[in-house]
């Protein structure tokens, strides 16, 4: 019936009827247009061309404050018509947003929150509109957070709360709205749900516990909302989240560890948490998930430890607490997300910690696993982190024994490949590690450096105008260090390095120009 209505030219006269002063006419017209728009591209298009949406929004605005039952019925029909008009159609939803539908619907919800049908219509509309990025700014300029939390507190039924959750989740992706929701008291509601549902084995309760704890973690992703809830580590919310970690419920363990990872996004918070025993709690949690463990919990706990290890003052404390031993238990994991976080945690821990770097660098099992992961082509993150950790073991330990272990495990070729990475930071880390290898254990590494074609790679890096100044500088330092090897020295001579290096003497970067002069002198003398 919908397309024939459009073809018969009925839409324009129907839209004209929206200008009637008769409430019954408006009601029936709204219903008819809602039906015509339902799942019909042609119907929606015709209503759009006739300007129907704007007239309906204007009605919602002008009738918004009238609370008699007949008016509420009309408002409900108009909301339903707009939903049918724009459902699953981004461009029509964006049009409604531009027409100012969001503040109107928020006001509507506030005034008519006692009317279940109208409230439901508003929530479904919010759920649809909130998926659009362009809606978030408009929502943030209303009191939506306050209205939704007020409504949430009144709900007892699971289905009704679920509807509100479906609006809250996309809205809470916006940092300004996160803070508004925290200030409106949403967190207290979420903590209450967790407390009520934690011991239940009913499917609905388990689902609601997950939704509430996930939303809690999402709120902590905003810097301001996170800091407000941390309250210097003394806040009720922070303390409650801490109590989730030793829980026997996997969902709460996961949410607790993710929440700690989110709280650990600045040095002050990290230092406070480490000083107050969070590391031991996370290590206990990891210990419960070593054999046949829950991968998401492992990943979350390792994420938290990695973030906590960033401040310099925390590293030694975490090392002496036994974090490396706890983390190394997951070396046999076949799960890339766990491997990735394990590598990141170890790399953070050994930064400028020579003794720890040496201890780990002499751990043959670890180094062999790193070399294996350096070839994980399907998992770029794991591959990159493995390379970076190999390099870090050398750079922070400056130990001959570590270099020997890496050479024996076949790690040299990966460090040479890393020098060609598209990321300058990784290229640099590789070059510094290779220069240390050349300075401390050139004889041991010579054959591997040769077969990895290091000299040819350095020639390319120096000749390439796109190479960053620090890459050129470290490549020249490395060339000088390689002169102690007869075979590598010969390769340098054969590739006519002097031509490339003499050009770099006039480089705009002073350090590069100076190093070019020194390298040129060295090559000239050695030739």
Coordinates of C-alpha atoms in Angstrom, one line a residue:
X1 CA 0.0 0.0 0.0
X2 CA 2.9 2.4 0.7
X3 CA 4.2 2.9 -2.8
X4 CA 0.7 3.3 -4.4
X5 CA 0.1 6.1 -1.8
X6 CA 3.2 7.8 -3.0
X7 CA 2.4 7.2 -6.7
X8 CA -1.1 8.6 -6.2
X9 CA 0.4 11.9 -5.0
X10 CA -1.2 11.6 -1.5
X11 CA 1.9 12.6 0.5
X12 CA 1.9 16.3 -0.2
X13 CA -1.8 16.8 0.8
X14 CA -1.2 14.6 3.9
X15 CA 1.7 16.8 5.0
X16 CA -0.5 19.9 4.4
X17 CA -2.9 18.4 6.9
X18 CA -0.2 18.6 9.6
X19 CA -1.0 22.4 9.6
X20 CA -4.5 21.6 10.9
X21 CA -5.6 23.0 14.3
X22 CA -7.8 19.9 14.9
X23 CA -6.0 17.5 17.2
X24 CA -7.8 14.4 15.8
X25 CA -6.8 15.3 12.3
X26 CA -3.1 15.7 13.4
X27 CA -3.3 12.4 15.2
X28 CA -4.6 10.4 12.2
X29 CA -2.3 12.3 9.8
X30 CA 0.7 11.5 12.0
X31 CA -0.3 7.8 12.1
X32 CA -0.8 7.7 8.3
X33 CA 2.6 9.3 7.6
X34 CA 4.3 7.0 10.1
X35 CA 2.9 4.0 8.3
X36 CA 3.9 5.3 4.9
X37 CA 7.5 5.9 6.1
X38 CA 7.7 2.5 7.7
X39 CA 10.5 0.6 5.9
X40 CA 9.8 2.4 2.7
X41 CA 12.4 4.4 0.9
X42 CA 9.8 5.9 -1.5
X43 CA 7.6 6.9 1.4
X44 CA 10.4 8.6 3.4
X45 CA 11.6 10.4 0.3
X46 CA 8.2 11.8 -0.5
X47 CA 7.7 13.0 3.1
X48 CA 11.1 14.6 3.0
X49 CA 10.4 16.4 -0.2
X50 CA 7.1 17.7 1.2
X51 CA 8.9 19.1 4.3
X52 CA 6.9 16.8 6.7
X53 CA 9.8 16.2 9.2
X54 CA 10.3 19.9 10.0
X55 CA 6.5 20.5 10.6
X56 CA 6.4 17.5 13.0
X57 CA 9.5 18.8 15.0
X58 CA 7.8 22.2 15.2
X59 CA 4.7 20.5 16.7
X60 CA 6.8 18.6 19.2
X61 CA 8.4 21.8 20.2
X62 CA 5.2 23.8 20.7
X63 CA 3.2 21.0 22.3
X64 CA 6.1 19.8 24.5
X65 CA 5.0 21.4 27.8
X66 CA 1.3 20.3 27.6
X67 CA 0.8 17.3 29.8
X68 CA -2.9 16.3 29.2
X69 CA -3.4 12.6 28.0
X70 CA -4.7 13.6 24.5
X71 CA -1.6 15.8 23.9
X72 CA 0.7 13.0 25.1
X73 CA -0.9 10.6 22.7
X74 CA -0.3 13.0 19.9
X75 CA 3.3 13.5 21.0
X76 CA 3.8 9.7 21.1
X77 CA 2.5 9.4 17.5
X78 CA 4.7 12.2 16.2
X79 CA 7.8 10.6 17.8
X80 CA 6.9 7.3 16.3
X81 CA 6.4 8.9 12.9
X82 CA 9.9 10.5 13.1
X83 CA 11.4 7.2 14.1
X84 CA 9.8 5.4 11.1
X85 CA 10.9 8.3 8.9
X86 CA 14.6 8.1 9.9
X87 CA 15.2 4.6 11.1
X88 CA 18.5 3.1 9.9
X89 CA 18.9 6.0 7.5
X90 CA 22.0 8.1 8.5
X91 CA 21.3 11.0 6.2
X92 CA 17.7 11.4 7.4
X93 CA 18.8 11.1 11.0
X94 CA 21.5 13.8 10.4
X95 CA 18.7 16.0 8.9
X96 CA 16.6 15.6 12.1
X97 CA 19.7 16.5 14.2
X98 CA 20.2 19.6 12.1
X99 CA 16.5 20.5 12.6
X100 CA 17.2 20.5 16.4
X101 CA 15.3 17.3 17.3
X102 CA 17.6 16.3 20.1
X103 CA 17.0 19.2 22.5
X104 CA 13.3 18.9 21.8
X105 CA 13.2 15.2 22.6
X106 CA 15.4 15.7 25.8
X107 CA 12.9 18.3 27.0
X108 CA 10.1 16.0 26.1
X109 CA 11.6 13.2 28.2
X110 CA 12.1 15.5 31.2
X111 CA 8.5 16.7 31.2
X112 CA 6.7 13.4 30.3
X113 CA 8.9 10.9 32.2
X114 CA 5.7 9.5 33.9
X115 CA 4.3 8.5 30.5
X116 CA 5.7 5.0 29.7
X117 CA 4.8 5.0 26.0
X118 CA 6.3 8.4 25.3
X119 CA 9.4 7.7 27.4
X120 CA 9.9 4.5 25.4
X121 CA 9.6 6.4 22.1
X122 CA 12.2 9.0 23.3
X123 CA 14.6 6.3 24.3
X124 CA 14.4 4.4 21.0
X125 CA 14.9 7.7 19.2
X126 CA 17.9 8.6 21.4
X127 CA 19.4 5.1 20.8
X128 CA 19.2 5.6 17.0
X129 CA 20.5 9.2 17.0
X130 CA 23.3 8.5 19.5
X131 CA 25.0 6.1 17.0
X132 CA 25.7 9.2 14.8
X133 CA 28.9 11.0 15.7
X134 CA 27.4 14.4 14.8
X135 CA 24.7 13.9 17.5
X136 CA 27.1 13.8 20.4
X137 CA 27.8 17.5 20.5
X138 CA 24.1 18.3 20.6
X139 CA 23.4 15.8 23.2
X140 CA 26.3 17.2 25.3
X141 CA 24.7 20.7 25.2
X142 CA 21.4 19.3 26.8
X143 CA 20.8 17.8 30.2
X144 CA 20.4 14.3 28.8
X145 CA 22.8 12.8 31.3
X146 CA 20.7 14.1 34.2
X147 CA 17.4 13.0 32.7
X148 CA 18.6 9.5 31.8
X149 CA 20.1 8.9 35.3
X150 CA 16.9 10.2 36.9
X151 CA 14.9 7.8 34.8
X152 CA 17.3 4.9 35.4
X153 CA 17.0 5.2 39.2
X154 CA 13.2 4.8 38.9
X155 CA 13.4 1.6 36.8
X156 CA 12.9 -1.8 38.4
X157 CA 12.3 -3.9 35.3
X158 CA 15.3 -5.4 33.5
X159 CA 13.9 -4.6 30.0
X160 CA 13.4 -0.9 30.8
X161 CA 16.9 -0.6 32.3
X162 CA 18.3 -2.3 29.2
X163 CA 16.6 0.3 27.0
X164 CA 18.4 3.0 28.9
X165 CA 21.7 1.2 28.8
X166 CA 21.4 1.1 25.0
X167 CA 21.3 4.9 24.9
X168 CA 24.0 5.3 27.6
X169 CA 26.6 3.2 25.9
X170 CA 26.9 5.2 22.6
X171 CA 26.5 8.5 24.5
X172 CA 29.3 7.6 27.0
X173 CA 31.8 7.4 24.1
X174 CA 31.8 11.2 24.2
X175 CA 34.2 12.6 26.9
X176 CA 32.0 15.6 27.8
X177 CA 29.0 13.3 28.3
X178 CA 31.1 10.9 30.3
X179 CA 31.8 13.6 32.8
X180 CA 28.1 14.7 32.8
X181 CA 27.0 11.1 33.5
X182 CA 29.5 10.8 36.4
X183 CA 28.3 14.2 37.8
X184 CA 24.7 13.0 37.5
X185 CA 25.4 10.0 39.7
X186 CA 25.4 7.2 37.1
X187 CA 28.4 5.4 38.7
X188 CA 26.6 4.9 42.0
X189 CA 23.7 3.3 40.1
X190 CA 26.1 1.0 38.3
X191 CA 27.9 0.0 41.5
X192 CA 24.5 -0.8 43.0
X193 CA 23.6 -3.1 40.1
X194 CA 26.9 -4.9 40.4
X195 CA 26.4 -5.5 44.1
X196 CA 22.8 -6.7 43.5
X197 CA 23.6 -9.1 40.6
X198 CA 27.1 -10.4 41.5
X199 CA 25.9 -13.7 43.0
X200 CA 23.0 -14.4 40.7
X201 CA 23.1 -17.1 38.1
X202 CA 20.1 -15.8 36.2
X203 CA 20.8 -15.0 32.5
X204 CA 19.3 -11.5 32.7
X205 CA 21.2 -10.7 35.8
X206 CA 24.5 -11.9 34.4
X207 CA 23.9 -9.8 31.3
X208 CA 23.1 -6.7 33.4
X209 CA 26.2 -7.2 35.5
X210 CA 28.3 -7.2 32.3
X211 CA 26.6 -4.2 30.9
X212 CA 26.9 -2.2 34.1
X213 CA 30.6 -3.1 34.7
X214 CA 31.5 -2.5 31.0
X215 CA 29.8 1.0 31.1
X216 CA 31.7 1.7 34.3
X217 CA 35.0 1.0 32.5
X218 CA 33.9 3.1 29.5
X219 CA 33.3 6.1 31.8
X220 CA 36.9 5.8 33.0
X221 CA 38.2 6.3 29.5
X222 CA 37.6 10.1 29.8
X223 CA 40.5 11.9 31.5
X224 CA 38.3 14.2 33.5
X225 CA 35.7 11.6 34.5
X226 CA 38.5 9.2 35.4
X227 CA 40.3 11.7 37.6
X228 CA 37.0 12.8 39.3
X229 CA 36.3 9.2 40.2
X230 CA 39.9 8.5 41.3
X231 CA 39.7 11.2 44.0
X232 CA 43.4 10.9 44.9
X233 CA 43.0 7.1 45.3
X234 CA 40.7 7.7 48.3
X235 CA 37.4 7.7 46.3
X236 CA 34.6 5.3 47.1
X237 CA 34.4 4.3 43.4
X238 CA 38.1 3.5 43.2
X239 CA 37.9 1.4 46.4
X240 CA 34.9 -0.5 45.1
X241 CA 36.6 -1.2 41.8
X242 CA 39.7 -2.5 43.7
X243 CA 37.4 -5.0 45.5
X244 CA 36.4 -6.5 42.1
X245 CA 39.9 -7.8 41.4
X246 CA 40.0 -10.6 44.0
X247 CA 36.4 -11.5 43.2
X248 CA 35.5 -15.0 41.9
X249 CA 33.4 -13.5 39.1
X250 CA 35.4 -13.4 35.8
X251 CA 33.4 -10.4 34.5
X252 CA 34.2 -8.4 37.6
X253 CA 37.9 -9.4 37.5
X254 CA 38.0 -8.2 33.9
X255 CA 36.2 -4.9 34.6
X256 CA 38.4 -4.4 37.7
X257 CA 41.7 -4.9 35.8
X258 CA 40.5 -2.7 32.9
X259 CA 39.4 0.0 35.4
X260 CA 42.9 0.0 37.0
X261 CA 44.5 0.2 33.5
X262 CA 42.3 3.3 32.9
X263 CA 43.1 4.9 36.3
X264 CA 46.8 4.3 35.4
X265 CA 46.9 6.9 32.7
X266 CA 48.9 9.5 34.5
X267 CA 52.1 9.2 36.6
X268 CA 50.5 10.5 39.9
X269 CA 47.8 7.8 39.9
X270 CA 50.3 5.1 38.9
X271 CA 52.7 6.0 41.7
X272 CA 49.8 6.1 44.3
X273 CA 48.5 2.8 43.2
X274 CA 51.8 1.0 43.3
X275 CA 52.6 2.4 46.7
X276 CA 49.3 1.1 47.9
X277 CA 49.7 -2.5 46.9
X278 CA 47.8 -2.7 43.6
X279 CA 50.7 -4.7 41.9
X280 CA 50.3 -7.6 44.4
X281 CA 46.5 -7.7 43.7
X282 CA 47.1 -7.8 39.9
X283 CA 49.8 -10.5 40.3
X284 CA 47.5 -12.6 42.4
X285 CA 44.8 -12.2 39.7
X286 CA 47.3 -13.3 37.0
X287 CA 48.3 -16.2 39.1
X288 CA 44.7 -17.5 39.1
X289 CA 44.7 -17.4 35.3
X290 CA 48.0 -19.1 34.3
X291 CA 46.7 -22.6 33.5
X292 CA 43.6 -22.6 31.2
X293 CA 43.1 -19.0 32.1
X294 CA 40.6 -16.5 30.9
X295 CA 42.4 -14.6 28.0
X296 CA 40.5 -11.4 28.4
X297 CA 41.4 -11.2 32.1
X298 CA 45.1 -12.0 31.3
X299 CA 45.1 -9.2 28.7
X300 CA 43.4 -6.7 31.1
X301 CA 45.7 -7.5 34.0
X302 CA 48.8 -7.2 31.8
X303 CA 47.5 -3.9 30.4
X304 CA 47.2 -2.5 33.9
X305 CA 50.7 -3.7 34.8
X306 CA 52.2 -2.2 31.6
X307 CA 50.6 1.2 32.4
X308 CA 51.7 1.1 36.0
X309 CA 55.3 0.4 34.9
X310 CA 55.6 3.7 32.9
X311 CA 56.7 6.1 35.7
X312 CA 60.4 5.7 36.4
X313 CA 59.9 5.4 40.2
X314 CA 57.6 2.5 39.8
X315 CA 60.0 0.3 37.8
X316 CA 62.3 -0.8 40.6
X317 CA 59.4 -1.4 43.0
X318 CA 57.6 -3.5 40.5
X319 CA 60.7 -5.5 39.6
X320 CA 61.4 -6.2 43.3
X321 CA 57.7 -7.3 43.8
X322 CA 58.4 -10.0 41.2
X323 CA 56.4 -8.7 38.3
X324 CA 58.8 -10.1 35.6
X325 CA 58.4 -13.6 37.0
X326 CA 54.6 -13.3 37.1
X327 CA 54.5 -12.0 33.5
X328 CA 57.0 -14.6 32.2
X329 CA 54.5 -17.4 33.1
X330 CA 52.5 -16.3 30.1
X331 CA 55.4 -16.8 27.7
X332 CA 53.8 -20.0 26.4
X333 CA 50.6 -18.2 25.5
X334 CA 49.4 -18.6 21.9
X335 CA 47.1 -15.6 22.1
X336 CA 48.4 -12.6 20.3
X337 CA 46.6 -10.0 22.5
X338 CA 48.2 -11.6 25.6
X339 CA 51.6 -11.8 23.8
X340 CA 51.4 -8.1 22.8
X341 CA 50.7 -6.9 26.4
X342 CA 53.3 -9.3 27.9
X343 CA 56.0 -7.8 25.6
X344 CA 54.9 -4.2 26.3
X345 CA 55.0 -4.8 30.1
X346 CA 58.5 -6.3 30.0
X347 CA 59.7 -3.4 27.8
X348 CA 58.4 -0.8 30.2
X349 CA 59.9 -2.6 33.2
X350 CA 63.4 -2.8 31.9
X351 CA 63.6 0.8 30.6
X352 CA 66.8 2.2 32.1
X353 CA 67.0 -0.8 34.5
X354 CA 70.3 -2.4 33.5
X355 CA 70.3 -5.3 36.0
X356 CA 66.7 -6.4 35.0
X357 CA 67.5 -6.0 31.3
X358 CA 70.6 -8.2 31.7
X359 CA 68.7 -10.8 33.7
X360 CA 66.0 -11.0 31.1
X361 CA 68.4 -10.8 28.2
X362 CA 70.3 -13.9 29.4
X363 CA 67.0 -15.8 29.7
X364 CA 67.4 -18.2 26.7
X365 CA 63.7 -19.3 26.7
X366 CA 62.5 -15.6 26.6
X367 CA 65.0 -14.6 23.8
X368 CA 64.1 -17.7 21.7
X369 CA 60.4 -16.9 22.1
X370 CA 61.1 -13.2 21.1
X371 CA 62.9 -14.4 17.9
X372 CA 60.0 -16.6 17.1
X373 CA 57.5 -13.8 17.6
X374 CA 59.7 -11.5 15.4
X375 CA 58.4 -13.6 12.5
X376 CA 54.7 -13.4 13.5
X377 CA 53.7 -11.8 10.2
X378 CA 50.0 -12.2 10.9
X379 CA 50.3 -10.1 14.0
X380 CA 52.1 -6.8 13.3
X381 CA 51.7 -5.6 16.9
X382 CA 53.4 -8.7 18.4
X383 CA 56.1 -8.6 15.7
X384 CA 56.9 -4.9 16.4
X385 CA 56.9 -5.3 20.2
X386 CA 59.2 -8.4 20.0
X387 CA 61.7 -6.5 17.9
X388 CA 61.5 -3.5 20.3
X389 CA 62.1 -5.7 23.3
X390 CA 65.1 -7.5 21.7
X391 CA 66.6 -4.1 21.0
X392 CA 65.7 -2.8 24.5
X393 CA 67.5 -5.8 26.2
X394 CA 70.7 -4.7 24.5
X395 CA 70.3 -1.0 24.9
X396 CA 69.5 -1.1 28.6
X397 CA 71.9 -3.9 29.6
X398 CA 74.9 -3.0 27.4
X399 CA 75.9 -6.6 28.3
X400 CA 78.1 -8.9 26.2
X401 CA 76.3 -11.9 27.6
X402 CA 72.9 -10.6 26.4
X403 CA 74.3 -9.9 23.0
X404 CA 75.8 -13.5 22.8
X405 CA 72.4 -14.9 23.8
X406 CA 70.6 -12.9 21.1
X407 CA 73.2 -13.9 18.5
X408 CA 73.0 -17.6 19.4
X409 CA 69.2 -17.4 19.3
X410 CA 69.2 -15.9 15.8
X411 CA 68.0 -12.5 16.7
X412 CA 70.5 -10.4 14.8
X413 CA 68.7 -10.6 11.4
X414 CA 65.5 -9.2 13.1
X415 CA 67.3 -6.2 14.5
X416 CA 68.8 -5.5 11.0
X417 CA 65.3 -5.7 9.4
X418 CA 64.0 -3.5 12.2
X419 CA 66.4 -0.8 11.0
X420 CA 64.2 -0.6 7.8
X421 CA 60.9 -0.1 9.7
X422 CA 58.5 2.6 8.6
X423 CA 58.5 3.9 12.2
X424 CA 61.5 6.2 12.9
X425 CA 61.5 5.3 16.6
X426 CA 61.9 1.6 15.8
X427 CA 64.6 2.3 13.2
X428 CA 66.5 4.3 15.8
X429 CA 66.2 1.7 18.5
X430 CA 67.5 -0.9 16.1
X431 CA 70.5 1.2 15.0
X432 CA 71.5 2.0 18.6
X433 CA 71.3 -1.7 19.6
X434 CA 73.3 -2.7 16.5
X435 CA 76.0 -0.1 17.3
X436 CA 76.3 -1.6 20.8
X437 CA 76.6 -5.1 19.3
X438 CA 79.3 -3.8 16.9
X439 CA 81.2 -2.1 19.8
X440 CA 81.0 -4.9 22.3
X441 CA 80.7 -8.2 20.4
X442 CA 81.5 -7.6 16.7
X443 CA 83.4 -10.9 16.3
X444 CA 80.5 -12.9 17.6
X445 CA 77.9 -11.1 15.5
X446 CA 80.0 -10.6 12.3
X447 CA 78.6 -13.4 10.2
X448 CA 75.0 -12.7 11.1
X449 CA 75.4 -9.0 10.3
X450 CA 76.9 -9.9 7.0
X451 CA 74.2 -12.4 5.9
X452 CA 71.5 -9.9 7.0
X453 CA 73.1 -7.4 4.5
X454 CA 73.5 -4.7 7.2
X455 CA 76.1 -2.7 5.2
X456 CA 73.8 -2.5 2.1
X457 CA 70.9 -1.4 4.3
X458 CA 73.0 1.4 6.0
X459 CA 74.0 2.6 2.5
X460 CA 70.4 2.9 1.5
X461 CA 69.5 4.7 4.7
X462 CA 72.2 7.3 4.2
X463 CA 71.5 7.8 0.5
X464 CA 67.7 8.2 1.1
X465 CA 66.8 11.9 1.4
X466 CA 63.7 10.9 3.4
X467 CA 65.7 9.3 6.3
X468 CA 65.3 11.3 9.5
X469 CA 68.4 13.2 10.8
X470 CA 68.8 10.8 13.8
X471 CA 68.7 7.8 11.4
X472 CA 71.5 9.2 9.3
X473 CA 73.5 10.1 12.5
X474 CA 73.1 6.6 14.0
X475 CA 73.8 4.9 10.7
X476 CA 77.2 6.7 10.5
X477 CA 78.0 5.8 14.1
X478 CA 77.3 2.2 13.2
X479 CA 79.5 2.3 10.1
X480 CA 82.4 3.5 12.2
X481 CA 81.8 0.7 14.7
X482 CA 81.8 -1.9 11.9
X483 CA 85.3 -1.0 10.7
X484 CA 86.7 -3.4 13.3
X485 CA 85.6 -6.3 11.1
X486 CA 87.6 -7.2 8.1
X487 CA 84.8 -8.6 6.0
X488 CA 82.3 -5.8 6.9
X489 CA 85.0 -3.2 6.3
X490 CA 85.5 -4.6 2.8
X491 CA 81.8 -4.3 2.1
X492 CA 81.9 -0.7 3.2
X493 CA 84.8 0.0 0.8
X494 CA 83.1 -1.8 -2.1
X495 CA 79.9 0.3 -1.7
X496 CA 81.6 3.7 -2.1
X497 CA 80.2 5.1 1.1
X498 CA 82.5 8.1 0.9
X499 CA 80.4 9.6 -1.9
X500 CA 77.2 9.5 0.2
X501 CA 78.9 10.6 3.4
X502 CA 80.7 13.6 1.9
X503 CA 77.4 15.0 0.8
X504 CA 76.1 14.8 4.4
X505 CA 78.9 17.2 5.6
X506 CA 76.7 20.1 4.4
X507 CA 73.5 18.7 6.0
X508 CA 71.3 21.3 7.7
X509 CA 71.4 19.3 11.0
X510 CA 74.6 20.1 12.8
X511 CA 75.0 16.8 14.5
X512 CA 74.6 15.0 11.2
X513 CA 77.1 17.3 9.5
X514 CA 79.7 16.8 12.3
X515 CA 79.2 13.0 12.3
X516 CA 79.6 13.0 8.5
X517 CA 83.0 14.7 8.8
X518 CA 84.2 12.3 11.5
X519 CA 83.0 9.3 9.5
X520 CA 84.6 10.6 6.3
X521 CA 87.9 10.9 8.2
X522 CA 87.6 7.4 9.6
X523 CA 86.8 5.9 6.2
X524 CA 89.6 7.8 4.5
X525 CA 92.2 6.7 7.1
X526 CA 90.9 3.1 7.1
X527 CA 91.0 2.9 3.3

